[in-house]
mmCIF file of C-alpha atoms in Angstrom:
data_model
loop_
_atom_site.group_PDB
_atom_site.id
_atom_site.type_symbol
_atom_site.label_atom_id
_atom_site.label_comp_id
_atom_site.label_asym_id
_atom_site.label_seq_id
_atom_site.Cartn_x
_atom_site.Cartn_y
_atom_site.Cartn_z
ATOM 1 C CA UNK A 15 113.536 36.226 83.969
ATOM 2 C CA UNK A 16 110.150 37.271 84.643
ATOM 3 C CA UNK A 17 109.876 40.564 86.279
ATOM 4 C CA UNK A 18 109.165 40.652 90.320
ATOM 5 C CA UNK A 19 110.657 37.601 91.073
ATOM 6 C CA UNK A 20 111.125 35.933 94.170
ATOM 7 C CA UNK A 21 115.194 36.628 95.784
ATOM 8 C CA UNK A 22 116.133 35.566 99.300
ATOM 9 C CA UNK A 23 118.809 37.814 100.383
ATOM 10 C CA UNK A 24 120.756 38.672 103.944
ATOM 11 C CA UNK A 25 120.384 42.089 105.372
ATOM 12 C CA UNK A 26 121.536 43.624 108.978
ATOM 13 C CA UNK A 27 119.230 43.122 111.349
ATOM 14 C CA UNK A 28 121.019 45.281 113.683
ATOM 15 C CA UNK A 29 124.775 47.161 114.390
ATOM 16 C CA UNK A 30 127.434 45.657 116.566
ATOM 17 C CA UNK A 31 127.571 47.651 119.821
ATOM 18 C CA UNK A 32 131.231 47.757 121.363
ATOM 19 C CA UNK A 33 131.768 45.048 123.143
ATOM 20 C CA UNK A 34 128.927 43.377 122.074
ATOM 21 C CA UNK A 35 129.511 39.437 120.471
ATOM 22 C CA UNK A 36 129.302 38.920 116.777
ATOM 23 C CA UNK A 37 126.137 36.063 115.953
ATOM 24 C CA UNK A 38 123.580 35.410 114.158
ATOM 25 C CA UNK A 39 121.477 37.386 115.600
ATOM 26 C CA UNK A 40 123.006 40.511 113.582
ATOM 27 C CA UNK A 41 121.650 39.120 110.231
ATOM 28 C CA UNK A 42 118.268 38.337 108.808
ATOM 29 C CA UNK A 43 117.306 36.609 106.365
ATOM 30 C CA UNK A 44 114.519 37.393 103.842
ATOM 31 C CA UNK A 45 112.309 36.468 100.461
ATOM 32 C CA UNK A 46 111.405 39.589 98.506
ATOM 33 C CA UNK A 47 110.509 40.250 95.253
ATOM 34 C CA UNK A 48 113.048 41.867 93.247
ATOM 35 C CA UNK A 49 112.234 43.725 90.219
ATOM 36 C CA UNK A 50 114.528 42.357 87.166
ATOM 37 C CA UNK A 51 113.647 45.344 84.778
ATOM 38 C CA UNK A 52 116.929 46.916 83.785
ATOM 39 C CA UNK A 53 117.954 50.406 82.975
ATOM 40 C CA UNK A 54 120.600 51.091 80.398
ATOM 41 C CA UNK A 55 124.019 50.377 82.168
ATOM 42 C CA UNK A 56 122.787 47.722 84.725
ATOM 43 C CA UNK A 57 122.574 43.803 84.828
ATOM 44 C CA UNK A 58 121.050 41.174 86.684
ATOM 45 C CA UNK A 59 123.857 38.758 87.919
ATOM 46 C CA UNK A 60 122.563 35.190 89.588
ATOM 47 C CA UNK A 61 125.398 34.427 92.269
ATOM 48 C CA UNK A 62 127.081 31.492 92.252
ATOM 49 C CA UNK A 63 129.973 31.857 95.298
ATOM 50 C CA UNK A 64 129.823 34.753 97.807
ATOM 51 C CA UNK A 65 133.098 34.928 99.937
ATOM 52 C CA UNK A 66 133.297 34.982 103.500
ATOM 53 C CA UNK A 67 135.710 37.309 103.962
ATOM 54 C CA UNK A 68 136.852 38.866 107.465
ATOM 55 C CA UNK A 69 136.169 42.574 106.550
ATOM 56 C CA UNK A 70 132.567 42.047 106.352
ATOM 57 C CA UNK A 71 132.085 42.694 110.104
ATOM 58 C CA UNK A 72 133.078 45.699 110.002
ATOM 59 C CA UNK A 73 129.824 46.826 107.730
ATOM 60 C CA UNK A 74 127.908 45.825 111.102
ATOM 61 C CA UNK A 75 130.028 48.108 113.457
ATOM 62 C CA UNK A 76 127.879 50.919 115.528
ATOM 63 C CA UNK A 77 128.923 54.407 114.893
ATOM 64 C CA UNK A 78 131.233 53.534 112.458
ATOM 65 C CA UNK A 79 132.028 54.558 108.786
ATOM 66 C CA UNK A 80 131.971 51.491 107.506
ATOM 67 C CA UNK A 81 128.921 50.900 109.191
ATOM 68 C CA UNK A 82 126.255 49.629 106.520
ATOM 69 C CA UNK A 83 122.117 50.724 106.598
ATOM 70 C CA UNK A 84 120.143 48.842 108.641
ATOM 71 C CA UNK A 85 117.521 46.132 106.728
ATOM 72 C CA UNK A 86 120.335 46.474 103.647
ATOM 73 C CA UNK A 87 121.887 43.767 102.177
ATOM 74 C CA UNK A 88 125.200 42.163 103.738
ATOM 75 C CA UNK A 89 128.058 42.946 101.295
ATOM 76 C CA UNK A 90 131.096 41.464 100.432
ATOM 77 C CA UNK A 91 132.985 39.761 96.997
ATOM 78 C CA UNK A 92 131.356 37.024 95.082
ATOM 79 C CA UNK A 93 131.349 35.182 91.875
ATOM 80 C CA UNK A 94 128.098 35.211 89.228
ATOM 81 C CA UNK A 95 126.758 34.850 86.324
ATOM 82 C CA UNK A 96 124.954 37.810 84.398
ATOM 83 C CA UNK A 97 121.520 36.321 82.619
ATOM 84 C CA UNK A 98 120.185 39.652 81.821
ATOM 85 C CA UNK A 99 122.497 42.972 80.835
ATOM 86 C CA UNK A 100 121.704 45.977 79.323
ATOM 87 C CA UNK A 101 125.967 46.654 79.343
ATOM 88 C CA UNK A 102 127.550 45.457 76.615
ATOM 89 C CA UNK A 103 130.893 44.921 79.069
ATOM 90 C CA UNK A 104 128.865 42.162 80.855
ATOM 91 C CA UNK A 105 127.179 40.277 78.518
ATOM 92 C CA UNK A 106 124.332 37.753 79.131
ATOM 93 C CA UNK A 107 125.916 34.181 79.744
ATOM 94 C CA UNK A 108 129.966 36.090 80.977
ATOM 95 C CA UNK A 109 130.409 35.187 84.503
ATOM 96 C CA UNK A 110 131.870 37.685 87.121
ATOM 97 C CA UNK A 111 134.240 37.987 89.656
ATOM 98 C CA UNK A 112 132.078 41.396 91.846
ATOM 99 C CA UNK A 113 133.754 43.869 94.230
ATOM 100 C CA UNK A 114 130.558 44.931 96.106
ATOM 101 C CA UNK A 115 128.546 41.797 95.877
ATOM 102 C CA UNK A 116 125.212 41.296 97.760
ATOM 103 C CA UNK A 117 124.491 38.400 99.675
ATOM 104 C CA UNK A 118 121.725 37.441 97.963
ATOM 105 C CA UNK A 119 120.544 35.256 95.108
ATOM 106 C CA UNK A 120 120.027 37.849 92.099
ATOM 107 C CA UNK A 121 121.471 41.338 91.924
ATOM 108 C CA UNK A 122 120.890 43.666 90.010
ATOM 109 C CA UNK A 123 123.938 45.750 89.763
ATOM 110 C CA UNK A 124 124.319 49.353 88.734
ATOM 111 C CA UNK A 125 126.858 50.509 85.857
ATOM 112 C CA UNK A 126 128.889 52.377 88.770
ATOM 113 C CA UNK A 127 128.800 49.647 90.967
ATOM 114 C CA UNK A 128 129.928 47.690 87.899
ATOM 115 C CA UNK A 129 133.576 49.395 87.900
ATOM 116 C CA UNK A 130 134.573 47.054 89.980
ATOM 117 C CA UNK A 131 133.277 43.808 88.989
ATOM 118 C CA UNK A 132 135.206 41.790 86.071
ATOM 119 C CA UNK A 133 134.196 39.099 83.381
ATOM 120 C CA UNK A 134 136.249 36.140 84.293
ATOM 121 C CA UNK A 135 138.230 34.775 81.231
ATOM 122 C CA UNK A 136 137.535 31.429 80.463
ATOM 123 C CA UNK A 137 135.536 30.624 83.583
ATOM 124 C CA UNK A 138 134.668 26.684 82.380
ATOM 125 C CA UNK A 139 138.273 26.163 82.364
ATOM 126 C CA UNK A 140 138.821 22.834 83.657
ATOM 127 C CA UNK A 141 142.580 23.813 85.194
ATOM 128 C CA UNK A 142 141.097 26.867 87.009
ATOM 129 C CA UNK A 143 138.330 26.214 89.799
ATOM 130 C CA UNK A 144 135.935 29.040 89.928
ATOM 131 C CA UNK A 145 136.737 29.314 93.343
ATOM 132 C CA UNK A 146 140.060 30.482 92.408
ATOM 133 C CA UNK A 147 138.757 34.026 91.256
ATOM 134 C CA UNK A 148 138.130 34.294 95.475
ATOM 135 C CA UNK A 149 141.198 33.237 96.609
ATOM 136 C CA UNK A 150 144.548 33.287 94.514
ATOM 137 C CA UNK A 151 142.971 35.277 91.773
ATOM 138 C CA UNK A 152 140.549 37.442 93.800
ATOM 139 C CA UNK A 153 140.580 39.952 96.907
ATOM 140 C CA UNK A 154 143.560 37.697 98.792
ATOM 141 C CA UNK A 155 145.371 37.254 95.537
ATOM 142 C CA UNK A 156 145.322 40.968 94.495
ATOM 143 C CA UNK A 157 145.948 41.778 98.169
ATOM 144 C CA UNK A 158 149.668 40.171 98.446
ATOM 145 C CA UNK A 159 150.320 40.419 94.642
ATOM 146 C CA UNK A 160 149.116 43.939 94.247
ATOM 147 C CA UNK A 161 151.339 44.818 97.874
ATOM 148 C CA UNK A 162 154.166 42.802 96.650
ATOM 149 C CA UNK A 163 154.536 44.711 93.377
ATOM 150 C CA UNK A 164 153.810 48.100 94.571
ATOM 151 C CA UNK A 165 155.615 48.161 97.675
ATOM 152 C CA UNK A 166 158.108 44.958 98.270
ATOM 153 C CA UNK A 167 161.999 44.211 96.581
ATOM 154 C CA UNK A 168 162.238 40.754 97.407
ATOM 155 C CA UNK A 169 166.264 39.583 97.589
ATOM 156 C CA UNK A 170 167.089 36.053 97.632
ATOM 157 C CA UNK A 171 167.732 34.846 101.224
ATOM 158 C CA UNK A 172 166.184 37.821 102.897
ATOM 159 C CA UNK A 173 164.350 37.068 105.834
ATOM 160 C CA UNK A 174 160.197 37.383 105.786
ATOM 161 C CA UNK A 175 157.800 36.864 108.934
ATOM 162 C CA UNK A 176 154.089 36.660 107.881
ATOM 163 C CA UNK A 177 151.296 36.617 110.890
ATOM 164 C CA UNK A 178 148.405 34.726 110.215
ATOM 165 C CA UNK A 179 150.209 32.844 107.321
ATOM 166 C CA UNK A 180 147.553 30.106 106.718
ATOM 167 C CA UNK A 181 145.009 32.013 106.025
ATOM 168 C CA UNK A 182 144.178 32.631 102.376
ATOM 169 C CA UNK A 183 146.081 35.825 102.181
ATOM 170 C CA UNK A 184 149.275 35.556 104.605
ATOM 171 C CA UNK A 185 149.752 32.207 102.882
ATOM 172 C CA UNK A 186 149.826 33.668 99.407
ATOM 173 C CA UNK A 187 152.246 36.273 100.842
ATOM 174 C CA UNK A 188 154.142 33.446 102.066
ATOM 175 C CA UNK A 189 154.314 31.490 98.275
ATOM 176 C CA UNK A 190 155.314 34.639 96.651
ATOM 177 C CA UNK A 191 158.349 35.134 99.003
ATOM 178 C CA UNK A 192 159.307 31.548 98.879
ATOM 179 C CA UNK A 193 158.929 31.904 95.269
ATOM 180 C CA UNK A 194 161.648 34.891 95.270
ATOM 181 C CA UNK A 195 164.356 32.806 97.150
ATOM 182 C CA UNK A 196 163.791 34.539 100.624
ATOM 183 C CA UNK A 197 163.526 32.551 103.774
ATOM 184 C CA UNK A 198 159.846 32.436 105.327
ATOM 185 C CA UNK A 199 158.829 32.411 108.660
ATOM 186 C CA UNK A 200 154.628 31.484 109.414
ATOM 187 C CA UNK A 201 152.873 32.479 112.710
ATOM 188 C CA UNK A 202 149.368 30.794 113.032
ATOM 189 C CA UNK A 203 146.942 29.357 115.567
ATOM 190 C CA UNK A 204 146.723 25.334 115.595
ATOM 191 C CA UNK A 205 149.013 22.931 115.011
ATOM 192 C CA UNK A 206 147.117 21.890 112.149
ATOM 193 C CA UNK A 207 147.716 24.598 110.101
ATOM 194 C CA UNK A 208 151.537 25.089 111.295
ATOM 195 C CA UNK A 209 151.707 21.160 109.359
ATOM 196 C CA UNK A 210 149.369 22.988 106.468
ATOM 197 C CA UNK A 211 152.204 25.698 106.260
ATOM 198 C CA UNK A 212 155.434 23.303 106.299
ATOM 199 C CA UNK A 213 154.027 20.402 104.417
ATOM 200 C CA UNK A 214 151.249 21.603 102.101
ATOM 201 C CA UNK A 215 152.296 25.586 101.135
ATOM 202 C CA UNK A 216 156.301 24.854 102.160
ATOM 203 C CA UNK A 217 157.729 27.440 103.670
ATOM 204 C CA UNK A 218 161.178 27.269 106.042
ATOM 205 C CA UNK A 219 160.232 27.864 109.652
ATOM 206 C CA UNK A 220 156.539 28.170 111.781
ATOM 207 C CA UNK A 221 155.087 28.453 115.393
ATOM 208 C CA UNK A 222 151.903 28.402 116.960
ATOM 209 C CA UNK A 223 151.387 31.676 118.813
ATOM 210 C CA UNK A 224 149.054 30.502 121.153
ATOM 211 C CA UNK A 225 151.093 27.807 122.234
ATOM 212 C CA UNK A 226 154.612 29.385 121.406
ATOM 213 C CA UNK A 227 156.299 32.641 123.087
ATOM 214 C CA UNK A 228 156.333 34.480 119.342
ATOM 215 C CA UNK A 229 159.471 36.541 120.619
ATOM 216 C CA UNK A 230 161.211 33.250 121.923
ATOM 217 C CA UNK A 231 160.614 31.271 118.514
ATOM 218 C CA UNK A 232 161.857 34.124 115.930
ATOM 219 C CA UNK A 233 164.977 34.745 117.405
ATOM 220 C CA UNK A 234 165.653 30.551 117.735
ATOM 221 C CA UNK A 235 164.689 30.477 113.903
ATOM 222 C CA UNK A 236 166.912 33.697 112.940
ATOM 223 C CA UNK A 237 168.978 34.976 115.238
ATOM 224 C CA UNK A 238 170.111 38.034 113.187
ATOM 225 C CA UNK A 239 166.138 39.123 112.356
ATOM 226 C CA UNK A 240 163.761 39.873 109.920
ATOM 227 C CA UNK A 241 164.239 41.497 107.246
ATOM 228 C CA UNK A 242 160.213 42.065 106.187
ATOM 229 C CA UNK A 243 157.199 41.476 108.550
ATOM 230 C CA UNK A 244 153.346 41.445 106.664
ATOM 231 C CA UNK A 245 151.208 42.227 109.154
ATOM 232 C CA UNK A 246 147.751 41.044 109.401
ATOM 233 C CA UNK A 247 147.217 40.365 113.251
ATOM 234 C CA UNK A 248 148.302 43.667 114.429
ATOM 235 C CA UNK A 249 149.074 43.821 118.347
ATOM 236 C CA UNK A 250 151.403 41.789 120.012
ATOM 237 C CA UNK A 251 152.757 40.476 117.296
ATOM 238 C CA UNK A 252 153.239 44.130 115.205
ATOM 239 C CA UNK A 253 155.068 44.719 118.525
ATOM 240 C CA UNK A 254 157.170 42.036 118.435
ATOM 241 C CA UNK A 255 158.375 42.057 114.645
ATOM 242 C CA UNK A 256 159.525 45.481 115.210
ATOM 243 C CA UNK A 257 161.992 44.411 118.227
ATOM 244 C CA UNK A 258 162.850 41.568 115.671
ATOM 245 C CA UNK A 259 162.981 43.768 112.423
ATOM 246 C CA UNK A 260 167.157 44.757 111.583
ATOM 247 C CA UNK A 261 167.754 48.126 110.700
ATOM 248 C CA UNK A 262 165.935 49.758 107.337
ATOM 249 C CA UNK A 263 163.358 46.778 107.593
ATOM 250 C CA UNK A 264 160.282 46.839 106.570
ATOM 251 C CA UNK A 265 156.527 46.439 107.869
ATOM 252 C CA UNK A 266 153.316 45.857 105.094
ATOM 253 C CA UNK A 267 150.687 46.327 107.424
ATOM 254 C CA UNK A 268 147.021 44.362 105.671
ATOM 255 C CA UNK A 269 145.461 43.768 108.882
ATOM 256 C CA UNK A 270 144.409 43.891 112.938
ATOM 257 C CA UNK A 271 142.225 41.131 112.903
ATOM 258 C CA UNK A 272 143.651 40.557 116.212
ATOM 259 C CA UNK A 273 142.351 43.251 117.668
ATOM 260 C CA UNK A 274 138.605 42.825 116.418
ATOM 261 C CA UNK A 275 136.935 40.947 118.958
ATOM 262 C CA UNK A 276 139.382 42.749 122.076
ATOM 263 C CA UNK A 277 137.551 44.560 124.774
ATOM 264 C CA UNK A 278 140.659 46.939 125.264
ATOM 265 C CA UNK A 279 142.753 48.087 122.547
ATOM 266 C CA UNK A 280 146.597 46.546 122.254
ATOM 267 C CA UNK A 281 149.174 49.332 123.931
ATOM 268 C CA UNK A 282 152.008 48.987 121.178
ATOM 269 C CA UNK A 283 155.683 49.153 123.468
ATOM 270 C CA UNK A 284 158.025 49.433 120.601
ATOM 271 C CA UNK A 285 157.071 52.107 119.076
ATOM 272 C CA UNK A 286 161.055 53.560 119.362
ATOM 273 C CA UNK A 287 162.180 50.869 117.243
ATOM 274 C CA UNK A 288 160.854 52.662 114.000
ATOM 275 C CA UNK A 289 162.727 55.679 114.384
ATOM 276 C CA UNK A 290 166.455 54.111 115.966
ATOM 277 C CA UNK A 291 165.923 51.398 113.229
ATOM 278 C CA UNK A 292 165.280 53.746 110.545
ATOM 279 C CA UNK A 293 162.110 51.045 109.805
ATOM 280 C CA UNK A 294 159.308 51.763 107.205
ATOM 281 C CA UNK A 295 155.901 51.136 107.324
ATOM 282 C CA UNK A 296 153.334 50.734 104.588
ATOM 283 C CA UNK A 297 149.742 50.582 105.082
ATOM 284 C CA UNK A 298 148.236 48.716 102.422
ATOM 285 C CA UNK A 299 144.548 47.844 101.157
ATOM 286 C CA UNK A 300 143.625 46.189 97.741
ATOM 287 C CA UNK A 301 140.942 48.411 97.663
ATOM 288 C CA UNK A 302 143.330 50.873 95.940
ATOM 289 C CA UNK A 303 144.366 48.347 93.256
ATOM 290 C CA UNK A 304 141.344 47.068 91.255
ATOM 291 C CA UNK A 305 143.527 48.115 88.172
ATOM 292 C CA UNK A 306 145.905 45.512 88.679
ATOM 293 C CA UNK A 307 142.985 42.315 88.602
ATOM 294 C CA UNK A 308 143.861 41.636 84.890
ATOM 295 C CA UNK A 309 147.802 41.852 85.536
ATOM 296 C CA UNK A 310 147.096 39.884 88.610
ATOM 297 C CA UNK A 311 144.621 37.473 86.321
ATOM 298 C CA UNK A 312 147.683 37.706 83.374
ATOM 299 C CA UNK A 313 150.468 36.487 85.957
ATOM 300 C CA UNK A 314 149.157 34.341 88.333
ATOM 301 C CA UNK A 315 146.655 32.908 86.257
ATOM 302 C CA UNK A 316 148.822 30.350 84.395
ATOM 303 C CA UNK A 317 150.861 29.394 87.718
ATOM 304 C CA UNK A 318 147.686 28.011 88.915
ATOM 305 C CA UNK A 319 146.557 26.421 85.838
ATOM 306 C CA UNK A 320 150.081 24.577 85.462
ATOM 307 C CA UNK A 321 149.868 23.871 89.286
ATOM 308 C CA UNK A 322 153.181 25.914 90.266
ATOM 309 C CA UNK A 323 150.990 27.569 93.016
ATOM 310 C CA UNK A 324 150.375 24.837 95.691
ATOM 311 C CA UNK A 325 147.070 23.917 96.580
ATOM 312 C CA UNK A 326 145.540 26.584 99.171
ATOM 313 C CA UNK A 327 143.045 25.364 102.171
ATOM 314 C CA UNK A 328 139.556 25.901 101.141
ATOM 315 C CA UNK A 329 136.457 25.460 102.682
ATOM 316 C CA UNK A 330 132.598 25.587 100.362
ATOM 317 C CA UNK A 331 129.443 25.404 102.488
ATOM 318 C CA UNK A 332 126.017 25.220 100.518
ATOM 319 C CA UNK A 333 122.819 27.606 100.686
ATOM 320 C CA UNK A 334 122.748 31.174 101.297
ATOM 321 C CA UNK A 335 120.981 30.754 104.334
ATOM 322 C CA UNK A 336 123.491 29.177 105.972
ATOM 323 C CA UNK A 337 125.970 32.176 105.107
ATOM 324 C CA UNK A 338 125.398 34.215 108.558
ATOM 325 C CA UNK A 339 126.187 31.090 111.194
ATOM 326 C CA UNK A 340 128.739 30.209 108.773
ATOM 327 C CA UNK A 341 130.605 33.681 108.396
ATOM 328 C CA UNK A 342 130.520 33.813 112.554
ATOM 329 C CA UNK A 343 132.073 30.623 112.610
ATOM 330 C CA UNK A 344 135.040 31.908 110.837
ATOM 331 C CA UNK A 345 135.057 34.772 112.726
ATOM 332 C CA UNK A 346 135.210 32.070 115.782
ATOM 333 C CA UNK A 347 138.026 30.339 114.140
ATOM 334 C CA UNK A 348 135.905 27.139 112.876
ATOM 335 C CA UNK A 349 137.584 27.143 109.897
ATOM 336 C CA UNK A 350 141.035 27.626 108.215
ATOM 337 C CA UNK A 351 141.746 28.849 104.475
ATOM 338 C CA UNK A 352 139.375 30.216 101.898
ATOM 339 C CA UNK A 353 135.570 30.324 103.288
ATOM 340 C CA UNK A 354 132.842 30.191 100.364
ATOM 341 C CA UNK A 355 129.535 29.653 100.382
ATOM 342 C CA UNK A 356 127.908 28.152 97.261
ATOM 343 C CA UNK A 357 124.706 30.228 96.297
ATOM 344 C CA UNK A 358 124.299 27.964 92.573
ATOM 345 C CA UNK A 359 126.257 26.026 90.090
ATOM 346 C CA UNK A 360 127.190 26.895 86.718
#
């Protein structure tokens, strides 16, 4: 690759003020020259998928520690494939799975930054979609597998409420309980994806919360509770799994996604439960896991190459520059499943 050449990539164009609506208006796009000379360590990666993943809105908050630089690139978790190295980890040809990816069309990627990115085995595989290292064997994956192994006993017939459970990671959550004998409850937003969750990922029991009285429809489908609640929704929700939860249950909280866009914060009622249940309550982010990608790669991997992991909802949208309107409609609820754009082909 000749040196200075031309890279459109996405950068903030400004911070999200409280209060203030997530659009387009937040990103920018721009054609720059990037310089593809290489120091000893570092690699030039052309990106092939970049993941639209909720989290990435948070890079955009004002005042926040998260908060990313101004005029830098949007960040997130993408799939590539290295044409120039100067790491003999990453050789030229491997293709990547990158925690820390920039939206953009080349990268060149420092030998820190490269701790967390990982050649993909056998990426042509015709069994495996490339895709796959996003969803099932990427960030959603690790997140259940990784929480599931570190922090979760599954016994046959237990009872397990997951919010959000047609997304990409609530419904892996939800296939990895079903998968351990216990009974699975889904809470999601459409009736669409409450068919998705019975027909196409086949759990027991599911209700739409926006149309359903959440506290109504859990005790119809098990009257004696819950015996493990994943949490990614946060608020109302949170508050009603712990009224639900029996005693020494258990809450793996992943996410508040339902309290991103709210003007006011959620005031959490049941607060008591924890302590007169005896509950407990694990906070849990992948980020603290990238060890377990090739033991997630080792056990998964084959379940979704002999098709024992059902199908998951996916969604692949073409051009980098149509990665900002697309990443606020998710965030708007356009879409359900796996969001990806698709930067290049192998």
């Amino acid at each position: 690759m000749a040196p200075n050449t031309k890279n459109t990539h996405i950068v903030r164009a400004s911070h999200l003020a409280k209060g203030q609506t997530f659009d387009v208006s937040l990103f920018k796009s721009e054609n720059v020259e990037i310089d593809s000379t290489l120091n000893e360590g570092e690699v030039l990666i052309r990106s092939l998928y970049l993941a639209l993943d909720p989290f990435i809105r948070y890079s955009f908050l004002e005042d926040s520690s998260a908060s990313g630089p101004l005029n830098g690139p949007v960040g997130g978790i993408g799939i590539g494939e290295v044409i120039e190295s100067k790491n003999p980890a990453f050789p030229v040809k491997s293709v990547v799975l990158g925690f820390g990816f920039e939206w953009a069309e080349y990268s060149k990627v420092t030998a820190a930054k490269l701790q967390a990115f990982f050649v993909i085995p056998n990426p042509r595989n015709p069994k495996i979609a490339l895709t796959e290292y996003l969803n099932v064997l990427g960030l959603n994956g690790l997140t259940s597998f990784a929480a599931v192994e570190t922090l979760v006993k599954f016994k046959k017939d237990q009872v397990v409420f997951v919010s959000s459970a047609a997304g990409p990671v609530g419904s892996f959550f939800a296939i990895l309980a079903k998968r351990a004998g216990a009974f699975v409850i889904g809470s999601a937003g459409s009736d669409e994806k409450i068919q998705y969750l019975l027909k196409d990922i086949g759990i027991d029991a599911a209700f739409n919360y926006k149309t359903q009285d959440a506290s109504v429809e859990l005790s119809k489908i098990s009257k004696d509770g819950i015996d493990i609640y994943f949490d990614l929704v946060g608020g109302e929700q949170f508050d009603i799994a712990l009224e639900k939860l029996k005693p020494h249950g258990q809450v793996v909280a992943i996410g508040n996604i339902s309290e991103s866009n709210a003007k006011t914060p959620y005031v959490t009622k049941n607060l008591g439960f924890i302590i007169r249940k005896a509950l407990t309550i694990n906070g849990f982010t992948a980020y603290h896991h990238f060890d377990k990608v090739p033991l997630l790669w080792k056990t998964i991997g084959p379940l979704v190459e002999n098709g024992e992991i059902p199908a998951q909802k996916e969604v692949v949208i073409k051009g980098i520059d149509n990665a900002p309107q697309s990443f606020v409609d998710y965030l708007n609820g356009k879409y359900h499943g796996k969001v990806y754009v698709e930067v290049a082909t192998l």
